[in-house]
Amino acid sequence: IDERVIHPLTALPSLLPHVDVLIVAASLNPSSIGLVDAEVLRALPDNALVVNIARGKVVDQSALEAELYSGRLRAALDVTDPEPLPDDHPLWHAENVLITPHVGGDTDALHPRRRSLIRRQIDHLLHGRFACGARNVRIQEAGADQRLLPVRQRTLHHVHRRQPRIA
């Protein structure tokens, strides 16, 4: 996999067998419910880590739990379905799961860093440069109906349902 390429979402099935970490970051809308389903999870290699920072319903919770309880996958979940998890939910006792209470990114450093990043991104775009962190990137042709999948590293893939826009 060429880690410098932004792939369309339709390429996801061919990319999944090669990732060690799948980070799910998507808004919740009718088309994103169950986006990461049993088929997506089965395509991941053994011992892959699924990180859900999106919304609980973006990942098929039953399919994820089946993979976790079998011991084949690991997970770091900032969100779940249902949320919050009931006190007696088996995920609380799974050794291959890290659960945070939907506050994974909320630190004192978050807001100043976010402002700084947004300023740098806008400056780069206004001066005709790639946004920060998107060096040496080619965009493969995608049909108008295809969403893009930014691929940052060979083992770290971000799944996005829409391209970022600056208003």
mmCIF file of C-alpha atoms in Angstrom:
data_model
loop_
_atom_site.group_PDB
_atom_site.id
_atom_site.type_symbol
_atom_site.label_atom_id
_atom_site.label_comp_id
_atom_site.label_asym_id
_atom_site.label_seq_id
_atom_site.Cartn_x
_atom_site.Cartn_y
_atom_site.Cartn_z
ATOM 1 C CA ILE A 1 0.000 0.000 0.000
ATOM 2 C CA ASP A 2 1.329 3.416 -0.907
ATOM 3 C CA GLU A 3 0.773 5.410 2.290
ATOM 4 C CA ARG A 4 0.947 8.724 0.432
ATOM 5 C CA VAL A 5 -2.251 8.147 -1.528
ATOM 6 C CA ILE A 6 -5.787 9.151 -0.610
ATOM 7 C CA HIS A 7 -7.987 6.224 -1.590
ATOM 8 C CA PRO A 8 -11.729 6.282 -2.277
ATOM 9 C CA LEU A 9 -13.924 4.583 0.314
ATOM 10 C CA THR A 10 -14.633 1.881 -2.278
ATOM 11 C CA ALA A 11 -10.986 0.785 -1.911
ATOM 12 C CA LEU A 12 -11.501 0.007 1.777
ATOM 13 C CA PRO A 13 -11.985 -3.768 1.322
ATOM 14 C CA SER A 14 -8.603 -4.128 -0.384
ATOM 15 C CA LEU A 15 -6.857 -1.977 2.255
ATOM 16 C CA LEU A 16 -8.234 -3.577 5.419
ATOM 17 C CA PRO A 17 -6.159 -6.790 5.312
ATOM 18 C CA HIS A 18 -3.012 -4.628 5.479
ATOM 19 C CA VAL A 19 -3.787 -2.396 8.472
ATOM 20 C CA ASP A 20 -2.834 -2.907 12.082
ATOM 21 C CA VAL A 21 -4.989 -0.034 13.370
ATOM 22 C CA LEU A 22 -8.366 1.085 12.024
ATOM 23 C CA ILE A 23 -9.442 4.470 13.411
ATOM 24 C CA VAL A 24 -13.118 5.205 12.852
ATOM 25 C CA ALA A 25 -13.917 8.935 12.785
ATOM 26 C CA ALA A 26 -17.259 9.682 11.138
ATOM 27 C CA SER A 27 -20.354 11.680 11.866
ATOM 28 C CA LEU A 28 -23.538 9.774 12.636
ATOM 29 C CA ASN A 29 -26.061 9.967 9.830
ATOM 30 C CA PRO A 30 -28.278 7.423 8.056
ATOM 31 C CA SER A 31 -25.502 6.382 5.671
ATOM 32 C CA SER A 32 -22.885 5.901 8.412
ATOM 33 C CA ILE A 33 -24.931 3.645 10.720
ATOM 34 C CA GLY A 34 -23.198 0.268 10.677
ATOM 35 C CA LEU A 35 -20.442 1.546 8.364
ATOM 36 C CA VAL A 36 -17.983 -0.734 10.164
ATOM 37 C CA ASP A 37 -19.879 -3.997 9.971
ATOM 38 C CA ALA A 38 -19.032 -7.697 10.295
ATOM 39 C CA GLU A 39 -17.593 -7.766 6.758
ATOM 40 C CA VAL A 40 -15.229 -4.860 7.487
ATOM 41 C CA LEU A 41 -14.132 -6.400 10.788
ATOM 42 C CA ARG A 42 -13.568 -9.852 9.213
ATOM 43 C CA ALA A 43 -11.272 -8.248 6.634
ATOM 44 C CA LEU A 44 -8.898 -6.936 9.312
ATOM 45 C CA PRO A 45 -5.847 -9.050 10.163
ATOM 46 C CA ASP A 46 -5.674 -10.941 13.452
ATOM 47 C CA ASN A 47 -4.773 -8.748 16.435
ATOM 48 C CA ALA A 48 -5.713 -5.510 14.612
ATOM 49 C CA LEU A 49 -6.839 -2.635 16.808
ATOM 50 C CA VAL A 50 -10.189 -0.925 16.119
ATOM 51 C CA VAL A 51 -10.371 2.595 17.554
ATOM 52 C CA ASN A 52 -13.843 4.147 17.553
ATOM 53 C CA ILE A 53 -13.843 7.902 18.127
ATOM 54 C CA ALA A 54 -16.903 8.441 15.922
ATOM 55 C CA ARG A 55 -20.304 7.526 17.316
ATOM 56 C CA GLY A 56 -21.301 4.166 18.738
ATOM 57 C CA LYS A 57 -23.754 3.288 15.972
ATOM 58 C CA VAL A 58 -21.115 3.782 13.239
ATOM 59 C CA VAL A 59 -19.679 0.427 14.307
ATOM 60 C CA ASP A 60 -21.905 -2.662 14.371
ATOM 61 C CA GLN A 61 -21.574 -3.327 18.101
ATOM 62 C CA SER A 62 -22.662 -6.987 17.897
ATOM 63 C CA ALA A 63 -20.162 -7.746 15.141
ATOM 64 C CA LEU A 64 -17.390 -5.962 17.038
ATOM 65 C CA GLU A 65 -18.209 -7.802 20.247
ATOM 66 C CA ALA A 66 -18.103 -11.160 18.430
ATOM 67 C CA GLU A 67 -14.593 -10.372 17.140
ATOM 68 C CA LEU A 68 -13.468 -9.120 20.551
ATOM 69 C CA TYR A 69 -14.844 -12.053 22.533
ATOM 70 C CA SER A 70 -13.185 -14.467 20.099
ATOM 71 C CA GLY A 71 -9.886 -12.730 20.899
ATOM 72 C CA ARG A 72 -9.133 -12.024 17.236
ATOM 73 C CA LEU A 73 -9.323 -8.201 17.424
ATOM 74 C CA ARG A 74 -8.608 -5.508 20.015
ATOM 75 C CA ALA A 75 -10.497 -2.257 20.543
ATOM 76 C CA ALA A 76 -10.149 1.190 22.061
ATOM 77 C CA LEU A 77 -13.629 2.667 22.368
ATOM 78 C CA ASP A 78 -14.382 6.260 23.229
ATOM 79 C CA VAL A 79 -17.970 5.598 22.138
ATOM 80 C CA THR A 80 -20.224 2.547 22.315
ATOM 81 C CA ASP A 81 -23.744 1.462 21.489
ATOM 82 C CA PRO A 82 -25.506 1.794 23.860
ATOM 83 C CA GLU A 83 -23.805 4.691 25.545
ATOM 84 C CA PRO A 84 -23.108 4.616 28.331
ATOM 85 C CA LEU A 85 -22.616 0.878 28.580
ATOM 86 C CA PRO A 86 -24.648 -0.727 31.353
ATOM 87 C CA ASP A 87 -22.612 -1.548 34.465
ATOM 88 C CA ASP A 88 -23.003 -5.273 33.857
ATOM 89 C CA HIS A 89 -21.994 -5.195 30.161
ATOM 90 C CA PRO A 90 -19.395 -7.878 29.275
ATOM 91 C CA LEU A 91 -17.164 -5.344 27.469
ATOM 92 C CA TRP A 92 -16.175 -3.922 30.868
ATOM 93 C CA HIS A 93 -14.417 -7.218 31.603
ATOM 94 C CA ALA A 94 -12.862 -7.896 28.191
ATOM 95 C CA GLU A 95 -9.056 -7.818 28.457
ATOM 96 C CA ASN A 96 -8.594 -6.741 24.834
ATOM 97 C CA VAL A 97 -10.730 -3.579 25.163
ATOM 98 C CA LEU A 98 -9.951 -0.096 26.455
ATOM 99 C CA ILE A 99 -13.037 2.028 27.132
ATOM 100 C CA THR A 100 -12.995 5.769 27.738
ATOM 101 C CA PRO A 101 -16.148 7.697 28.725
ATOM 102 C CA HIS A 102 -16.559 9.674 25.478
ATOM 103 C CA VAL A 103 -13.941 12.169 26.566
ATOM 104 C CA GLY A 104 -10.865 10.678 24.887
ATOM 105 C CA GLY A 105 -9.753 13.903 23.217
ATOM 106 C CA ASP A 106 -10.961 16.407 25.769
ATOM 107 C CA THR A 107 -7.857 17.694 27.566
ATOM 108 C CA ASP A 108 -6.641 21.150 28.570
ATOM 109 C CA ALA A 109 -4.359 21.097 25.521
ATOM 110 C CA LEU A 110 -7.117 20.283 23.019
ATOM 111 C CA HIS A 111 -8.564 23.735 22.295
ATOM 112 C CA PRO A 112 -5.289 25.674 21.851
ATOM 113 C CA ARG A 113 -3.889 22.878 19.662
ATOM 114 C CA ARG A 114 -7.088 22.745 17.599
ATOM 115 C CA ARG A 115 -7.003 26.529 17.011
ATOM 116 C CA SER A 116 -3.322 26.383 16.036
ATOM 117 C CA LEU A 117 -3.901 23.482 13.631
ATOM 118 C CA ILE A 118 -6.877 25.180 11.975
ATOM 119 C CA ARG A 119 -4.873 28.391 11.492
ATOM 120 C CA ARG A 120 -1.976 26.434 9.924
ATOM 121 C CA GLN A 121 -4.350 24.442 7.690
ATOM 122 C CA ILE A 122 -6.042 27.610 6.396
ATOM 123 C CA ASP A 123 -2.675 29.306 5.841
ATOM 124 C CA HIS A 124 -1.389 26.311 3.869
ATOM 125 C CA LEU A 125 -4.516 26.112 1.738
ATOM 126 C CA LEU A 126 -4.558 29.872 1.071
ATOM 127 C CA HIS A 127 -0.964 29.642 -0.157
ATOM 128 C CA GLY A 128 -1.664 26.681 -2.456
ATOM 129 C CA ARG A 129 0.046 24.084 -0.279
ATOM 130 C CA PHE A 130 -1.250 20.791 1.036
ATOM 131 C CA ALA A 131 -2.770 20.933 4.476
ATOM 132 C CA CYS A 132 -0.438 20.064 7.373
ATOM 133 C CA GLY A 133 0.334 16.360 7.543
ATOM 134 C CA ALA A 134 -0.667 15.739 3.913
ATOM 135 C CA ARG A 135 2.790 15.854 2.349
ATOM 136 C CA ASN A 136 3.493 14.074 -0.937
ATOM 137 C CA VAL A 137 -0.147 13.092 -1.388
ATOM 138 C CA ARG A 138 -1.703 12.119 -4.697
ATOM 139 C CA ILE A 139 -5.471 11.902 -5.067
ATOM 140 C CA GLN A 140 -6.698 8.948 -7.080
ATOM 141 C CA GLU A 141 -9.607 9.655 -9.372
ATOM 142 C CA ALA A 142 -12.911 9.003 -7.665
ATOM 143 C CA GLY A 143 -16.385 9.228 -9.150
ATOM 144 C CA ALA A 144 -18.638 12.025 -7.960
ATOM 145 C CA ASP A 145 -20.512 9.580 -5.744
ATOM 146 C CA GLN A 146 -17.396 8.202 -4.056
ATOM 147 C CA ARG A 147 -16.102 9.417 -0.722
ATOM 148 C CA LEU A 148 -12.378 9.651 -0.031
ATOM 149 C CA LEU A 149 -10.392 7.641 2.467
ATOM 150 C CA PRO A 150 -7.245 9.456 3.639
ATOM 151 C CA VAL A 151 -4.439 7.008 4.291
ATOM 152 C CA ARG A 152 -1.753 8.492 6.554
ATOM 153 C CA GLN A 153 0.526 5.521 7.144
ATOM 154 C CA ARG A 154 0.795 1.898 6.095
ATOM 155 C CA THR A 155 -0.588 0.718 9.428
ATOM 156 C CA LEU A 156 -2.804 3.650 10.347
ATOM 157 C CA HIS A 157 -5.896 4.357 8.267
ATOM 158 C CA HIS A 158 -8.611 6.926 8.946
ATOM 159 C CA VAL A 159 -12.119 6.231 7.671
ATOM 160 C CA HIS A 160 -14.042 9.390 6.826
ATOM 161 C CA ARG A 161 -17.497 9.551 5.257
ATOM 162 C CA ARG A 162 -16.935 12.999 3.757
ATOM 163 C CA GLN A 163 -14.096 15.242 2.776
ATOM 164 C CA PRO A 164 -13.217 18.064 5.152
ATOM 165 C CA ARG A 165 -14.290 21.500 3.975
ATOM 166 C CA ILE A 166 -13.315 24.972 5.039
ATOM 167 C CA ALA A 167 -16.153 27.463 5.086
#
